Coordinates of C-alpha atoms in Angstrom, one line a residue:
Chain A
M271 CA -24.6 -32.4 212.3
T272 CA -23.7 -32.3 216.0
G273 CA -22.5 -28.8 215.5
T274 CA -25.9 -27.5 214.3
L275 CA -27.7 -29.5 217.0
L276 CA -25.6 -27.9 219.7
Q277 CA -26.2 -24.5 218.2
G278 CA -29.9 -25.1 218.0
S279 CA -30.1 -26.2 221.6
S280 CA -27.8 -23.5 222.8
L281 CA -30.0 -20.9 221.1
R282 CA -33.0 -22.4 222.9
R283 CA -31.0 -22.3 226.2
L284 CA -30.0 -18.7 225.5
R285 CA -33.6 -17.8 224.9
L286 CA -34.6 -19.5 228.2
V287 CA -31.9 -17.7 230.1
V288 CA -33.0 -14.4 228.6
A289 CA -36.7 -15.1 229.5
I290 CA -35.8 -16.0 233.1
A291 CA -33.6 -12.8 233.4
V292 CA -36.5 -10.7 232.1
V293 CA -38.9 -12.2 234.6
V294 CA -36.5 -11.8 237.5
A295 CA -35.7 -8.2 236.4
L296 CA -39.4 -7.4 236.2
V297 CA -40.4 -9.0 239.5
T298 CA -37.5 -7.3 241.4
L299 CA -37.9 -4.0 239.7
P300 CA -39.3 -2.2 242.8
A301 CA -36.1 -3.0 244.6
Y302 CA -33.9 -1.0 242.2
G303 CA -36.2 1.0 240.0
G304 CA -37.4 4.5 240.9
Q305 CA -41.0 5.5 241.3
Y306 CA -40.9 7.0 237.8
T307 CA -39.7 3.7 236.3
L308 CA -42.5 1.8 238.1
T309 CA -45.2 4.2 236.9
T310 CA -43.9 3.9 233.3
F311 CA -44.1 0.1 233.6
I312 CA -47.6 0.3 235.0
R313 CA -48.5 2.5 231.9
T314 CA -46.9 -0.2 229.7
F315 CA -49.2 -2.8 231.3
Y316 CA -52.4 -0.9 231.0
F317 CA -51.7 0.2 227.5
G318 CA -50.4 -3.3 226.9
F319 CA -53.9 -4.7 227.7
L320 CA -55.3 -2.3 225.1
A321 CA -52.6 -3.4 222.6
L322 CA -53.4 -7.1 223.3
S323 CA -57.1 -6.3 222.6
V324 CA -56.3 -4.6 219.3
G325 CA -53.7 -7.3 218.5
L326 CA -56.1 -10.2 219.1
L327 CA -58.6 -8.8 216.7
L328 CA -56.1 -7.7 214.1
G329 CA -53.4 -10.4 214.3
Q330 CA -55.6 -13.4 215.0
G331 CA -59.0 -12.4 213.4
G332 CA -57.8 -10.0 210.7
M333 CA -60.1 -7.2 211.9
I334 CA -59.1 -3.5 212.4
S335 CA -61.4 -2.2 215.1
L336 CA -61.4 1.5 216.0
T337 CA -63.8 0.9 219.0
Q338 CA -61.3 -0.6 221.5
T339 CA -60.5 2.6 223.4
A340 CA -64.3 3.0 224.1
F341 CA -64.1 -0.2 226.2
F342 CA -61.0 1.1 227.9
G343 CA -63.0 4.2 228.8
I344 CA -66.3 2.5 229.7
S345 CA -64.7 0.3 232.4
G346 CA -62.8 3.3 233.7
Y347 CA -65.9 5.4 233.9
V348 CA -67.9 2.7 235.8
V349 CA -65.1 2.4 238.3
G350 CA -65.1 6.2 238.8
L351 CA -68.9 6.4 239.0
L352 CA -69.6 3.5 241.3
G353 CA -66.3 3.4 243.2
A354 CA -65.0 7.0 243.6
E355 CA -68.4 8.8 243.5
R356 CA -70.8 6.3 245.2
G357 CA -68.4 4.5 247.4
F358 CA -69.2 0.9 246.3
P359 CA -66.4 -1.4 247.6
F360 CA -64.0 -3.4 245.4
P361 CA -64.7 -5.6 243.4
L362 CA -68.2 -4.3 242.7
P363 CA -67.4 -1.3 240.5
E364 CA -64.7 -3.3 238.6
L365 CA -67.0 -6.2 237.9
A366 CA -69.8 -3.9 236.9
G367 CA -67.4 -2.1 234.6
L368 CA -66.3 -5.3 232.9
A369 CA -69.9 -6.5 232.7
L370 CA -71.0 -3.3 231.0
V371 CA -68.0 -3.6 228.6
A372 CA -69.1 -7.1 227.7
V373 CA -72.7 -6.1 227.1
V374 CA -71.8 -3.0 225.0
A375 CA -69.2 -5.1 223.1
L376 CA -71.9 -7.7 222.4
L377 CA -74.4 -5.1 221.1
F378 CA -71.7 -3.5 219.0
A379 CA -70.6 -6.8 217.6
L380 CA -74.1 -7.7 216.6
V381 CA -74.1 -4.5 214.5
V382 CA -70.6 -4.7 212.9
M383 CA -69.7 -8.4 212.6
R384 CA -71.7 -9.0 209.4
T385 CA -69.4 -6.5 207.7
H386 CA -65.8 -6.8 206.6
G387 CA -63.0 -4.5 205.4
I388 CA -63.6 -0.8 205.0
V389 CA -67.3 -1.0 206.1
F390 CA -66.2 -2.7 209.3
L391 CA -63.5 -0.1 209.9
M392 CA -66.0 2.8 209.4
L393 CA -68.7 1.2 211.6
T394 CA -66.2 0.6 214.4
L395 CA -64.9 4.2 214.0
A396 CA -68.5 5.5 214.3
L397 CA -69.3 3.5 217.4
G398 CA -66.1 4.6 219.0
Q399 CA -66.8 8.2 218.2
I400 CA -70.4 7.9 219.6
C401 CA -68.9 6.7 223.0
W402 CA -66.3 9.4 223.0
S403 CA -68.9 12.1 222.2
F404 CA -71.2 10.9 224.9
A405 CA -68.4 11.0 227.5
R406 CA -67.4 14.5 226.3
Q407 CA -70.9 16.0 226.2
N408 CA -72.6 14.4 229.1
T409 CA -72.2 16.8 232.0
S410 CA -74.8 15.4 234.4
L411 CA -73.3 12.0 234.9
L412 CA -69.9 12.0 233.4
H413 CA -68.9 15.7 234.0
G414 CA -67.9 16.3 230.4
W415 CA -64.2 17.2 229.9
A416 CA -63.6 17.4 233.6
G417 CA -64.1 13.6 234.0
I418 CA -64.3 11.8 237.3
P419 CA -61.4 12.4 239.7
D420 CA -60.3 10.9 243.0
I421 CA -60.3 7.3 241.9
Q422 CA -58.3 5.1 244.3
P423 CA -56.9 1.7 243.8
P424 CA -58.4 -0.7 246.5
S425 CA -56.7 -3.0 249.0
I426 CA -56.9 -6.6 247.9
F427 CA -56.4 -9.3 250.5
G428 CA -54.9 -6.7 252.8
V429 CA -52.4 -5.6 250.1
D430 CA -52.6 -1.8 249.8
L431 CA -52.5 -1.0 246.1
T432 CA -52.0 2.7 246.7
Q433 CA -48.4 1.7 247.4
N434 CA -46.7 2.1 244.0
A435 CA -44.7 -1.1 244.3
N436 CA -47.7 -3.2 245.3
F437 CA -49.7 -1.7 242.4
Y438 CA -46.8 -2.5 240.1
W439 CA -46.7 -6.2 241.2
M440 CA -50.4 -6.5 240.9
S441 CA -50.4 -5.1 237.3
L442 CA -47.5 -7.3 236.4
A443 CA -49.3 -10.4 237.7
L444 CA -52.5 -9.4 236.0
F445 CA -50.8 -8.7 232.7
S446 CA -49.0 -12.1 232.9
L447 CA -52.3 -13.8 233.5
G448 CA -53.8 -12.0 230.5
L449 CA -50.8 -13.1 228.4
L450 CA -51.1 -16.7 229.6
F451 CA -54.8 -16.9 228.8
L452 CA -54.2 -15.4 225.4
W453 CA -51.3 -17.8 224.8
R454 CA -53.6 -20.7 225.3
L455 CA -56.4 -19.1 223.4
V456 CA -54.4 -18.7 220.2
Q457 CA -53.5 -22.4 220.3
S458 CA -57.1 -23.6 220.9
P459 CA -59.3 -24.8 218.0
F460 CA -61.2 -21.5 218.6
G461 CA -57.9 -19.6 218.0
L462 CA -57.2 -21.6 214.8
A463 CA -60.8 -20.9 213.6
L464 CA -60.1 -17.2 214.1
N465 CA -57.0 -17.5 211.9
G466 CA -59.3 -19.2 209.3
I467 CA -61.6 -16.3 209.4
R468 CA -58.7 -13.9 209.0
E469 CA -57.5 -15.9 205.9
S470 CA -60.9 -16.7 204.3
P471 CA -64.2 -16.0 206.0
R472 CA -66.0 -17.4 202.9
R473 CA -64.3 -20.8 203.2
M474 CA -65.1 -20.9 206.9
S475 CA -68.8 -20.4 206.1
A476 CA -68.6 -23.0 203.4
L477 CA -67.1 -25.4 206.0
G478 CA -70.1 -24.7 208.3
Y479 CA -68.5 -22.5 210.9
P480 CA -70.8 -19.9 212.5
V481 CA -68.4 -17.2 211.3
F482 CA -70.6 -14.4 212.6
W483 CA -70.8 -15.8 216.2
L484 CA -67.1 -16.6 216.3
R485 CA -66.3 -13.0 215.4
V486 CA -68.8 -11.8 218.0
A487 CA -67.1 -14.0 220.6
V488 CA -63.6 -12.7 219.9
F489 CA -64.9 -9.1 219.9
V490 CA -66.3 -9.5 223.4
I491 CA -63.1 -11.2 224.6
A492 CA -61.0 -8.4 223.1
A493 CA -63.2 -5.8 224.6
I494 CA -62.7 -7.3 228.1
Y495 CA -58.9 -7.0 227.6
A496 CA -59.4 -3.4 226.8
G497 CA -61.7 -3.0 229.8
V498 CA -59.2 -4.5 232.2
G499 CA -56.6 -2.1 230.9
G500 CA -59.1 0.7 231.5
I501 CA -59.6 -0.2 235.1
L502 CA -55.8 -0.3 235.7
A503 CA -55.5 3.0 234.0
A504 CA -58.2 4.6 236.1
W505 CA -56.7 3.2 239.3
S506 CA -53.2 4.3 238.4
S507 CA -53.9 7.8 237.1
G508 CA -56.7 8.5 239.6
I509 CA -59.0 10.1 237.1
V510 CA -61.0 9.1 234.0
T511 CA -61.7 11.7 231.3
P512 CA -62.9 11.6 227.7
T513 CA -59.2 11.4 226.7
A514 CA -59.4 7.7 227.5
L515 CA -61.7 7.1 224.6
Q516 CA -60.1 9.5 222.1
L517 CA -59.5 8.5 218.5
S518 CA -55.9 9.7 218.5
R519 CA -55.2 7.2 221.3
M520 CA -57.0 4.5 219.3
I521 CA -54.7 5.2 216.3
W522 CA -51.7 5.3 218.6
I523 CA -52.5 1.8 219.9
L524 CA -53.1 0.5 216.4
L525 CA -49.8 1.9 215.4
I526 CA -47.9 0.3 218.3
V527 CA -49.5 -3.1 217.5
I528 CA -48.3 -2.8 213.9
L529 CA -44.9 -1.4 215.1
G530 CA -44.4 -4.6 217.2
G531 CA -45.7 -6.9 214.5
S532 CA -49.5 -7.6 214.5
Q533 CA -49.2 -11.2 213.3
Y534 CA -46.9 -12.2 216.2
F535 CA -48.1 -13.2 219.6
W536 CA -45.6 -10.9 221.3
G537 CA -46.0 -8.1 218.7
P538 CA -48.5 -6.0 220.8
V539 CA -46.3 -6.4 223.9
V540 CA -43.1 -5.4 222.1
G541 CA -44.9 -2.5 220.5
A542 CA -46.4 -1.3 223.8
V543 CA -43.0 -1.5 225.6
I544 CA -41.2 0.5 222.9
A545 CA -43.9 3.1 222.3
V546 CA -44.5 3.9 226.0
W547 CA -40.8 4.2 226.7
L548 CA -40.2 6.2 223.5
D549 CA -42.9 8.5 224.8
V550 CA -41.2 9.0 228.1
I551 CA -37.7 9.4 226.8
V552 CA -38.4 11.6 223.8
S553 CA -40.7 13.9 225.8
Q554 CA -37.8 14.6 228.2
L555 CA -35.6 15.7 225.2
T556 CA -38.0 17.8 223.2
P557 CA -41.4 19.4 223.5
R558 CA -42.1 18.3 219.9
Y559 CA -42.0 14.6 220.9
N560 CA -45.1 13.8 219.0
T561 CA -43.4 14.8 215.7
V562 CA -40.4 12.7 216.6
I563 CA -42.5 9.6 217.5
G564 CA -44.6 10.1 214.4
I565 CA -41.4 10.0 212.3
V566 CA -40.2 6.9 214.1
F567 CA -43.5 5.1 213.3
V568 CA -43.3 6.1 209.6
V569 CA -39.8 4.9 209.3
V570 CA -40.3 1.6 211.0
I571 CA -43.5 0.8 209.1
L572 CA -41.9 1.8 205.8
L573 CA -38.8 -0.3 206.4
A574 CA -40.5 -3.1 208.3
P575 CA -44.1 -3.7 207.2
N576 CA -44.2 -6.8 209.5
G577 CA -43.1 -4.8 212.5
I578 CA -40.1 -5.1 214.7
L579 CA -40.6 -8.8 215.3
G580 CA -40.8 -9.3 211.5
V581 CA -37.3 -7.8 211.2
W582 CA -36.1 -10.0 214.0
E583 CA -37.5 -13.1 212.3
R584 CA -35.9 -12.1 209.1
I585 CA -32.5 -11.7 210.8
T586 CA -32.6 -15.0 212.7
A587 CA -34.0 -16.9 209.6
K588 CA -31.1 -15.6 207.6
R589 CA -28.6 -16.6 210.2
R590 CA -30.1 -20.0 210.4
A591 CA -29.9 -20.4 206.7
L592 CA -26.3 -19.3 206.6
R593 CA -25.4 -21.8 209.3
Q594 CA -27.2 -24.6 207.6
V595 CA -25.7 -24.2 204.1
P596 CA -22.1 -25.1 205.0
A597 CA -23.3 -27.8 207.4
A598 CA -25.3 -29.8 204.7
P599 CA -22.6 -31.4 202.6
P600 CA -20.8 -33.4 205.4
D601 CA -24.2 -34.6 206.5
S602 CA -25.0 -36.1 203.1
N603 CA -21.7 -37.9 203.0
Q604 CA -22.1 -39.7 206.3
Chain B
M214 CA -91.2 -35.5 188.3
P215 CA -88.5 -35.5 191.0
S216 CA -89.6 -35.9 194.6
P217 CA -87.6 -34.9 197.6
D218 CA -87.2 -38.4 198.9
Q219 CA -84.2 -39.7 201.0
K220 CA -82.5 -41.3 198.0
R221 CA -82.0 -37.9 196.3
A222 CA -78.9 -35.9 197.2
I223 CA -80.1 -32.8 195.4
V224 CA -83.5 -31.8 194.0
T225 CA -84.1 -28.4 192.6
R226 CA -87.6 -27.3 191.4
Q227 CA -88.1 -24.4 189.1
V228 CA -85.0 -22.6 190.5
S229 CA -84.4 -19.2 189.0
K230 CA -82.1 -16.2 189.5
T231 CA -81.9 -12.8 187.8
F232 CA -79.0 -10.5 187.9
G233 CA -79.8 -6.9 186.9
G234 CA -82.4 -7.9 184.3
V235 CA -80.4 -10.9 183.0
K236 CA -82.0 -14.2 183.7
A237 CA -78.9 -16.3 184.7
V238 CA -80.9 -19.3 185.7
K239 CA -84.4 -20.0 184.4
G240 CA -86.7 -22.6 186.1
V241 CA -84.1 -25.3 186.4
D242 CA -85.2 -28.8 187.6
L243 CA -82.5 -31.1 188.8
S244 CA -82.6 -34.4 190.5
I245 CA -79.4 -36.1 191.5
A246 CA -79.3 -39.4 193.2
V247 CA -77.2 -40.2 196.3
G248 CA -73.8 -41.5 195.2
E249 CA -74.3 -40.2 191.7
R250 CA -71.4 -38.5 189.8
R251 CA -73.0 -35.6 187.9
A252 CA -71.4 -33.0 185.7
L253 CA -72.9 -29.7 184.7
I254 CA -71.7 -28.5 181.4
G255 CA -72.5 -25.7 179.0
P256 CA -70.8 -22.7 177.3
N257 CA -69.7 -19.6 179.3
G258 CA -72.7 -17.8 180.6
A259 CA -74.9 -20.9 180.6
G260 CA -75.6 -20.5 184.3
K261 CA -73.5 -23.3 185.7
S262 CA -71.7 -21.3 188.3
T263 CA -74.9 -19.4 189.3
L264 CA -76.8 -22.7 189.7
F265 CA -73.9 -24.0 191.8
N266 CA -74.0 -21.0 194.1
L267 CA -77.7 -21.3 194.4
I268 CA -77.3 -24.8 195.6
T269 CA -74.5 -24.0 198.1
G270 CA -76.4 -20.9 199.3
D271 CA -73.7 -18.4 198.3
V272 CA -76.5 -16.7 196.3
P273 CA -80.1 -16.6 197.3
V274 CA -82.8 -17.9 194.8
D275 CA -85.4 -15.6 193.3
G276 CA -87.8 -18.4 192.9
G277 CA -88.1 -22.2 193.2
E278 CA -87.0 -24.7 195.8
I279 CA -83.8 -26.5 196.6
H280 CA -83.7 -29.8 198.6
V281 CA -80.5 -31.3 199.9
L282 CA -80.5 -34.8 201.2
G283 CA -84.3 -34.7 201.7
R284 CA -84.4 -31.3 203.5
D285 CA -85.8 -28.1 202.0
V286 CA -82.8 -25.8 202.3
T287 CA -84.1 -23.0 200.1
R288 CA -83.9 -20.5 203.1
F289 CA -80.8 -22.0 204.7
S290 CA -77.6 -20.1 205.1
V291 CA -74.3 -21.4 203.6
E292 CA -73.2 -22.5 207.0
R293 CA -76.4 -24.6 207.7
R294 CA -76.2 -26.2 204.3
A295 CA -72.5 -27.1 205.0
R296 CA -73.5 -28.7 208.3
L297 CA -75.9 -31.0 206.4
G298 CA -72.8 -32.4 204.7
L299 CA -72.5 -30.2 201.6
G300 CA -68.9 -29.7 200.8
R301 CA -67.5 -27.6 198.0
T302 CA -64.4 -26.4 196.3
Y303 CA -63.8 -23.1 194.7
Q304 CA -62.7 -22.2 191.1
I305 CA -60.3 -19.6 192.6
S306 CA -58.8 -21.3 195.6
Q307 CA -60.2 -20.2 199.0
L308 CA -57.5 -21.7 201.2
F309 CA -56.0 -20.4 204.4
L310 CA -52.8 -19.3 202.8
N311 CA -50.8 -18.4 205.9
L312 CA -51.7 -21.6 207.7
S313 CA -50.1 -25.0 207.2
V314 CA -51.7 -27.8 205.1
E315 CA -52.3 -29.6 208.4
Q316 CA -54.1 -26.6 209.9
N317 CA -56.2 -26.1 206.8
L318 CA -57.4 -29.7 206.8
F319 CA -57.8 -29.6 210.6
L320 CA -60.2 -26.7 210.4
S321 CA -62.2 -28.6 207.8
S322 CA -62.3 -31.7 210.0
A323 CA -63.1 -29.8 213.1
A324 CA -65.9 -28.1 211.3
A325 CA -67.7 -31.4 211.4
T326 CA -66.7 -32.5 214.9
G327 CA -67.2 -29.1 216.4
I328 CA -64.4 -26.8 217.8
G329 CA -65.9 -26.9 221.3
L330 CA -66.3 -24.0 223.7
N331 CA -63.1 -24.7 225.7
L332 CA -60.9 -21.8 224.8
L333 CA -58.0 -23.3 226.7
S334 CA -57.8 -26.7 225.0
R335 CA -55.1 -27.1 222.4
W336 CA -56.0 -28.0 218.8
R337 CA -52.8 -30.1 218.7
D338 CA -54.3 -32.3 221.4
R339 CA -57.3 -33.3 219.2
S340 CA -55.7 -36.5 218.1
E341 CA -58.8 -37.9 216.3
D342 CA -59.1 -34.9 214.1
R343 CA -55.4 -34.9 213.4
A344 CA -55.4 -38.6 212.5
W345 CA -58.3 -37.9 210.1
T346 CA -56.4 -34.9 208.8
R347 CA -53.4 -37.1 208.0
D348 CA -55.7 -39.7 206.3
V349 CA -57.1 -37.0 204.0
A350 CA -53.7 -35.5 203.3
E351 CA -52.6 -39.0 202.1
Q352 CA -55.7 -39.4 200.1
V353 CA -55.1 -36.2 198.2
G354 CA -51.3 -36.7 198.0
L355 CA -50.2 -34.0 200.4
T356 CA -48.6 -36.1 203.2
E357 CA -45.1 -34.8 202.6
H358 CA -46.3 -31.2 202.6
L359 CA -48.4 -31.5 205.8
F360 CA -46.4 -28.9 207.7
R361 CA -45.8 -26.4 204.9
P362 CA -47.6 -23.1 204.7
V363 CA -50.2 -23.3 201.9
A364 CA -48.8 -20.1 200.3
E365 CA -45.6 -22.0 199.5
L366 CA -47.4 -24.8 197.6
A367 CA -47.4 -25.0 193.8
H368 CA -50.7 -24.4 192.1
G369 CA -51.3 -28.1 191.4
L370 CA -50.8 -29.0 195.1
Q371 CA -53.2 -26.1 196.1
R372 CA -55.9 -27.6 193.8
Q373 CA -55.3 -31.0 195.5
L374 CA -55.7 -29.3 198.9
E375 CA -59.0 -27.7 197.6
L376 CA -60.3 -31.2 197.1
G377 CA -58.8 -32.2 200.5
M378 CA -60.7 -29.3 202.2
A379 CA -64.0 -30.6 200.8
L380 CA -63.2 -34.2 201.8
A381 CA -61.9 -33.5 205.3
M382 CA -65.3 -32.1 206.5
R383 CA -66.7 -35.6 205.9
P384 CA -69.2 -34.5 203.3
R385 CA -72.1 -36.5 202.0
L386 CA -72.1 -34.6 198.8
I387 CA -69.3 -32.6 197.2
M388 CA -69.5 -29.9 194.6
L389 CA -66.4 -29.2 192.5
D390 CA -66.2 -25.9 190.7
E391 CA -63.7 -26.3 187.8
P392 CA -61.2 -28.4 189.9
A393 CA -58.7 -28.7 187.0
A394 CA -58.6 -25.0 186.2
G395 CA -55.0 -24.0 185.4
L396 CA -53.5 -27.5 185.8
S397 CA -51.0 -29.1 183.5
P398 CA -52.1 -32.4 181.7
A399 CA -50.0 -34.4 184.2
E400 CA -51.6 -32.6 187.2
R401 CA -55.0 -33.2 185.6
Q402 CA -54.4 -36.9 185.6
T403 CA -53.4 -36.9 189.2
L404 CA -56.6 -34.9 190.1
V405 CA -58.9 -37.2 188.2
R406 CA -57.3 -40.2 189.9
L407 CA -57.9 -38.6 193.3
I408 CA -61.5 -37.8 192.5
R409 CA -62.1 -41.3 191.2
A410 CA -60.8 -42.7 194.4
M411 CA -63.4 -40.8 196.5
A412 CA -65.7 -43.0 198.6
P413 CA -68.6 -44.2 196.3
D414 CA -71.3 -43.0 198.8
I415 CA -70.3 -39.4 198.4
T416 CA -72.4 -37.7 195.8
L417 CA -70.3 -35.6 193.3
I418 CA -71.4 -32.6 191.3
L419 CA -68.9 -31.2 188.9
I420 CA -68.5 -28.1 186.8
E421 CA -65.6 -28.6 184.4
H422 CA -64.6 -27.2 181.0
D423 CA -62.2 -30.1 180.2
M424 CA -64.5 -32.6 178.3
D425 CA -62.0 -35.4 178.8
I426 CA -62.3 -35.0 182.6
V427 CA -66.1 -34.7 182.4
M428 CA -66.4 -37.9 180.3
E429 CA -64.1 -39.8 182.6
L430 CA -65.7 -38.8 185.9
A431 CA -69.4 -38.3 185.2
Q432 CA -72.1 -40.9 185.2
R433 CA -74.7 -38.4 184.0
I434 CA -74.3 -35.0 182.4
T435 CA -76.7 -32.1 182.5
V436 CA -76.3 -29.5 179.7
L437 CA -77.2 -25.9 180.5
H438 CA -77.7 -23.2 177.9
R439 CA -78.7 -19.6 178.6
G440 CA -79.9 -20.5 182.1
S441 CA -82.0 -23.5 181.2
V442 CA -81.5 -27.3 181.1
V443 CA -81.2 -28.3 177.5
T444 CA -80.8 -32.0 178.0
E445 CA -79.5 -34.6 180.4
G446 CA -78.0 -38.1 179.8
T447 CA -75.1 -40.4 180.1
P448 CA -71.8 -39.3 178.6
D449 CA -72.4 -41.4 175.5
E450 CA -75.8 -39.9 175.0
I451 CA -74.5 -36.4 175.4
R452 CA -71.6 -37.0 173.1
R453 CA -74.0 -38.2 170.4
D454 CA -76.6 -35.5 170.9
P455 CA -76.5 -33.3 167.8
M456 CA -78.0 -30.3 169.7
V457 CA -75.4 -30.5 172.3
Q458 CA -72.7 -30.6 169.6
R459 CA -74.2 -27.6 168.0
I460 CA -74.6 -25.4 171.1
Y461 CA -71.7 -26.5 173.2
L462 CA -69.2 -28.9 171.7
G463 CA -69.0 -26.9 168.5
E464 CA -68.1 -23.8 170.4
M465 CA -65.4 -25.6 172.3
H466 CA -63.9 -27.0 169.1
V467 CA -63.8 -30.5 170.6

């Protein structure tokens, strides 16, 4: 019995040590990582926000939305329009961007949240495509395919975010905050109610929950996550184009959430880290990197329908079971 | 003639519903007193489930009125009717399969107390709801399964949780849709015992094919046939009624 207890606590201690090591490694990254590594991590953070957005809806609420890249694009465009083109100072364009994201998300939610399943999927696809088409075809305001260039990250409290290291730290801090808020949200009664809607919306109605409004609320929250990612992306890349809203990117994000494990809190994060780095590494090796990455996705999803974290859980559960079986008999004798 | 006064849990007046040309429910008048234990019986296709769904709001009426606890709820959504204290169970379980028993009951409890707008509070810190959740779990015999995922529970335990879900929301009236479906004789006895132990002020409406359970639980029985009320009475009256025997009991070979 003392054996298993020790093992249990040592596992926990190991996990704590790994967590601290990861945090230290991430915080000190600018000291030893190159510019390219920093930029790739920044990409991970802004696509990570998009993945959290998709993961919140899918993992917690059981909804596959194909609109999320639209919110990523909307906030980016507002930052470009108001910041780069009209010279409004930080944080006005950014707040306006998030406000517009919230308003559009609310309007969209009022349309789609009475539907479920395939109808929901098709409606969110249509809404996402409307936003994308508008960005692509509007030349007077959004400049069509050319997009809006010359977007600069601001200085916040005297910290110059055009410095790559500063930008990295800011993104890391923002992403950590986003994770922390989400961590609390999924443990709140609201988070549990979302799980209830995922499992049985009919029962939730019969219990008296305002299912429609709960779904509307989580859609707006998820949209804001996508919007924050969009602002970081616009700042980091310096340009916003219709590519930000493209369906292929939406599918990519959906795949990385499933790759990581949509029902796990860390699933979207794990998926985003792996997918972004896979992109970087494979594209250095072969120009056909999209084919390779596609094959990786197919293989992982075939072999591990619950994603990488699902595999991890299966392995650790097996190990725990193996450890407990021989430990049981001496226990019962004592 | 029933009147929608405060002493009535459910009053329906000339309620009807047609599905694709078939009149599933035809001008049904019901009047169920607060605290009454009422069973709806009738052969398959009699309109029991449709009438049930009309009362809960799952299906909108074509005509007539429905009053719940003195309020006209004819145009109310499922959710608003639930908030008046109308609890129900489902013939085919509608449980949150990937959540624990405790989380299932908590969601039912918090439906009545409100989940609040604080997105950063923890559901685990809601000690009053959790205490009530444990009470209900004990009441329906699920205390030792509190932390297990519902998907792992045996069918009989899931039926007990169905009942627990309806009880945890602190209902004033409870509608049970074939609660014993698929249960073994021993499990049926457990379920009957649990239902009998329910607080006497909770009104109970029951659809059940098992006549032993109906006779044991119901104070009054309404017999439906082809969408209409054929007769209504105490279990003894219904058992003796020759027409009931002809249209229903005969078919069921009781």
